[in-house]
PDB file of C-alpha atoms in Angstrom:
ATOM      1  CA  UNK A   4     109.280  91.655 108.930  1.00  0.00           C
ATOM      2  CA  UNK A   5     110.396  93.272 105.695  1.00  0.00           C
ATOM      3  CA  UNK A   6     109.560  92.072 102.206  1.00  0.00           C
ATOM      4  CA  UNK A   7     111.692  93.240  99.305  1.00  0.00           C
ATOM      5  CA  UNK A   8     110.874  93.200  95.606  1.00  0.00           C
ATOM      6  CA  UNK A   9     113.472  94.157  93.006  1.00  0.00           C
ATOM      7  CA  UNK A  10     112.763  95.395  89.505  1.00  0.00           C
ATOM      8  CA  UNK A  11     114.523  97.071  86.604  1.00  0.00           C
ATOM      9  CA  UNK A  12     116.857  94.354  85.416  1.00  0.00           C
ATOM     10  CA  UNK A  13     117.307  93.493  81.772  1.00  0.00           C
ATOM     11  CA  UNK A  14     119.656  93.201  78.830  1.00  0.00           C
ATOM     12  CA  UNK A  15     121.876  96.154  77.966  1.00  0.00           C
ATOM     13  CA  UNK A  16     124.924  96.696  75.796  1.00  0.00           C
ATOM     14  CA  UNK A  17     128.294  97.465  77.311  1.00  0.00           C
ATOM     15  CA  UNK A  18     128.527 101.133  78.161  1.00  0.00           C
ATOM     16  CA  UNK A  19     124.805 101.391  78.777  1.00  0.00           C
ATOM     17  CA  UNK A  20     122.827 102.119  81.913  1.00  0.00           C
ATOM     18  CA  UNK A  21     120.138 100.550  84.048  1.00  0.00           C
ATOM     19  CA  UNK A  22     118.378 101.591  87.225  1.00  0.00           C
ATOM     20  CA  UNK A  23     117.326  98.911  89.652  1.00  0.00           C
ATOM     21  CA  UNK A  24     114.616  99.495  92.221  1.00  0.00           C
ATOM     22  CA  UNK A  25     113.817  97.639  95.397  1.00  0.00           C
ATOM     23  CA  UNK A  26     110.445  98.240  96.997  1.00  0.00           C
ATOM     24  CA  UNK A  27     110.138  97.367 100.664  1.00  0.00           C
ATOM     25  CA  UNK A  28     107.144  96.660 102.824  1.00  0.00           C
ATOM     26  CA  UNK A  29     107.014  97.553 106.475  1.00  0.00           C
ATOM     27  CA  UNK A  30     106.901 100.727 108.504  1.00  0.00           C
ATOM     28  CA  UNK A  31     110.495 100.649 109.666  1.00  0.00           C
ATOM     29  CA  UNK A  32     112.215 100.788 106.290  1.00  0.00           C
ATOM     30  CA  UNK A  33     114.009 104.014 107.128  1.00  0.00           C
ATOM     31  CA  UNK A  34     115.828 102.350 110.029  1.00  0.00           C
ATOM     32  CA  UNK A  35     117.519  99.699 107.910  1.00  0.00           C
ATOM     33  CA  UNK A  36     120.789  99.720 106.113  1.00  0.00           C
ATOM     34  CA  UNK A  37     119.921  98.708 102.572  1.00  0.00           C
ATOM     35  CA  UNK A  38     122.400  96.831 100.463  1.00  0.00           C
ATOM     36  CA  UNK A  39     122.760  95.658  96.891  1.00  0.00           C
ATOM     37  CA  UNK A  40     124.558  92.416  96.169  1.00  0.00           C
ATOM     38  CA  UNK A  41     125.081  90.403  93.016  1.00  0.00           C
ATOM     39  CA  UNK A  42     125.810  86.836  92.098  1.00  0.00           C
ATOM     40  CA  UNK A  43     127.170  85.644  88.780  1.00  0.00           C
ATOM     41  CA  UNK A  44     126.922  81.983  87.706  1.00  0.00           C
ATOM     42  CA  UNK A  45     129.456  79.853  89.545  1.00  0.00           C
ATOM     43  CA  UNK A  46     130.507  82.700  91.814  1.00  0.00           C
ATOM     44  CA  UNK A  47     129.754  83.702  95.363  1.00  0.00           C
ATOM     45  CA  UNK A  48     127.379  86.487  96.177  1.00  0.00           C
ATOM     46  CA  UNK A  49     129.317  89.731  96.343  1.00  0.00           C
ATOM     47  CA  UNK A  50     128.709  93.133  97.839  1.00  0.00           C
ATOM     48  CA  UNK A  51     127.925  95.993  95.476  1.00  0.00           C
ATOM     49  CA  UNK A  52     126.789  98.955  97.549  1.00  0.00           C
ATOM     50  CA  UNK A  53     124.947  99.997 100.682  1.00  0.00           C
ATOM     51  CA  UNK A  54     123.150 103.007 102.040  1.00  0.00           C
ATOM     52  CA  UNK A  55     122.607 103.618 105.704  1.00  0.00           C
ATOM     53  CA  UNK A  56     119.545 105.120 107.323  1.00  0.00           C
ATOM     54  CA  UNK A  57     121.525 108.350 107.578  1.00  0.00           C
ATOM     55  CA  UNK A  58     122.026 108.362 103.808  1.00  0.00           C
ATOM     56  CA  UNK A  59     125.738 107.639 103.872  1.00  0.00           C
ATOM     57  CA  UNK A  60     126.875 105.257 101.179  1.00  0.00           C
ATOM     58  CA  UNK A  61     129.593 102.723 100.525  1.00  0.00           C
ATOM     59  CA  UNK A  62     130.619 101.009  97.292  1.00  0.00           C
ATOM     60  CA  UNK A  63     132.647  98.049  96.188  1.00  0.00           C
ATOM     61  CA  UNK A  64     135.777  99.150  94.348  1.00  0.00           C
ATOM     62  CA  UNK A  65     134.562  97.401  91.211  1.00  0.00           C
ATOM     63  CA  UNK A  66     131.555  99.731  90.864  1.00  0.00           C
ATOM     64  CA  UNK A  67     132.814 102.930  92.460  1.00  0.00           C
ATOM     65  CA  UNK A  68     132.316 105.876  90.143  1.00  0.00           C
ATOM     66  CA  UNK A  69     129.852 103.966  87.958  1.00  0.00           C
ATOM     67  CA  UNK A  70     127.040 103.001  90.343  1.00  0.00           C
ATOM     68  CA  UNK A  71     125.019 105.303  92.592  1.00  0.00           C
ATOM     69  CA  UNK A  72     122.800 104.054  95.394  1.00  0.00           C
ATOM     70  CA  UNK A  73     119.954 106.120  96.799  1.00  0.00           C
ATOM     71  CA  UNK A  74     116.847 105.685  98.887  1.00  0.00           C
ATOM     72  CA  UNK A  75     113.438 107.253  99.225  1.00  0.00           C
ATOM     73  CA  UNK A  76     112.116 106.683 102.724  1.00  0.00           C
ATOM     74  CA  UNK A  77     108.671 108.003 101.781  1.00  0.00           C
ATOM     75  CA  UNK A  78     108.305 105.467  98.989  1.00  0.00           C
ATOM     76  CA  UNK A  79     110.135 102.746 100.938  1.00  0.00           C
ATOM     77  CA  UNK A  80     112.356 102.197  97.949  1.00  0.00           C
ATOM     78  CA  UNK A  81     116.079 101.886  97.360  1.00  0.00           C
ATOM     79  CA  UNK A  82     117.661 102.372  93.952  1.00  0.00           C
ATOM     80  CA  UNK A  83     120.936 101.722  92.255  1.00  0.00           C
ATOM     81  CA  UNK A  84     121.754 103.650  89.122  1.00  0.00           C
ATOM     82  CA  UNK A  85     124.254 101.675  87.094  1.00  0.00           C
ATOM     83  CA  UNK A  86     126.205 103.490  84.381  1.00  0.00           C
ATOM     84  CA  UNK A  87     129.044 102.468  82.087  1.00  0.00           C
ATOM     85  CA  UNK A  88     128.035  98.861  82.444  1.00  0.00           C
ATOM     86  CA  UNK A  89     130.510  96.146  81.593  1.00  0.00           C
ATOM     87  CA  UNK A  90     130.028  92.466  80.730  1.00  0.00           C
ATOM     88  CA  UNK A  91     131.571  91.641  84.123  1.00  0.00           C
ATOM     89  CA  UNK A  92     128.558  93.320  85.747  1.00  0.00           C
ATOM     90  CA  UNK A  93     126.349  90.510  84.465  1.00  0.00           C
ATOM     91  CA  UNK A  94     124.704  88.846  87.463  1.00  0.00           C
ATOM     92  CA  UNK A  95     121.537  88.457  89.437  1.00  0.00           C
ATOM     93  CA  UNK A  96     121.211  91.540  91.616  1.00  0.00           C
ATOM     94  CA  UNK A  97     119.658  91.323  95.061  1.00  0.00           C
ATOM     95  CA  UNK A  98     118.644  93.963  97.526  1.00  0.00           C
ATOM     96  CA  UNK A  99     118.770  93.237 101.221  1.00  0.00           C
ATOM     97  CA  UNK A 100     118.017  94.889 104.546  1.00  0.00           C
ATOM     98  CA  UNK A 101     120.107  94.857 107.674  1.00  0.00           C
ATOM     99  CA  UNK A 102     120.071  96.398 111.127  1.00  0.00           C
ATOM    100  CA  UNK A 103     123.867  96.540 110.916  1.00  0.00           C
ATOM    101  CA  UNK A 104     126.305  98.581 108.874  1.00  0.00           C
ATOM    102  CA  UNK A 105     127.889  95.740 106.956  1.00  0.00           C
ATOM    103  CA  UNK A 106     129.096  94.650 103.540  1.00  0.00           C
ATOM    104  CA  UNK A 107     128.772  90.967 104.402  1.00  0.00           C
ATOM    105  CA  UNK A 108     125.675  89.124 103.183  1.00  0.00           C
ATOM    106  CA  UNK A 109     125.434  87.017 106.324  1.00  0.00           C
ATOM    107  CA  UNK A 110     124.617  90.171 108.267  1.00  0.00           C
ATOM    108  CA  UNK A 111     121.534  90.922 106.192  1.00  0.00           C
ATOM    109  CA  UNK A 112     118.216  89.716 107.516  1.00  0.00           C
ATOM    110  CA  UNK A 113     115.890  90.174 104.560  1.00  0.00           C
ATOM    111  CA  UNK A 114     116.408  89.531 100.863  1.00  0.00           C
ATOM    112  CA  UNK A 115     114.557  90.104  97.648  1.00  0.00           C
ATOM    113  CA  UNK A 116     114.137  87.485  94.963  1.00  0.00           C
ATOM    114  CA  UNK A 117     116.707  89.066  92.642  1.00  0.00           C
ATOM    115  CA  UNK A 118     116.624  90.609  89.190  1.00  0.00           C
ATOM    116  CA  UNK A 119     118.810  89.563  86.261  1.00  0.00           C
ATOM    117  CA  UNK A 120     121.177  92.060  84.684  1.00  0.00           C
ATOM    118  CA  UNK A 121     122.901  90.994  81.483  1.00  0.00           C
ATOM    119  CA  UNK A 122     125.490  93.187  79.791  1.00  0.00           C
ATOM    120  CA  UNK A 123     126.437  92.206  76.272  1.00  0.00           C
ATOM    121  CA  UNK A 124     129.803  93.060  74.743  1.00  0.00           C
TER     122      UNK A 124
END
């Protein structure tokens, strides 16, 4: 069982930056692929980024070059540094854990409660 708690969301102007954190419980954190997803009002949940246990990363085209995902297996925490934020990045951001290498939310077993990110124009 893994419990995930996100933090770091907030209101930021376009062009600004935020860093989201996701703290995980459990001894096997390092074995999981960790993903970030987001969901805007009226839209489906969409993939943002993932990081495998090996440290390899993968990004959605919409955030590539602006977002950076990382993990600290000692602190059981995954981060996403979000730069050059745009109003279209406004959403609730969720972290999730999976035993698979996948960009699809249905393949993730554990989810956090989400943190709101609002980017004003």
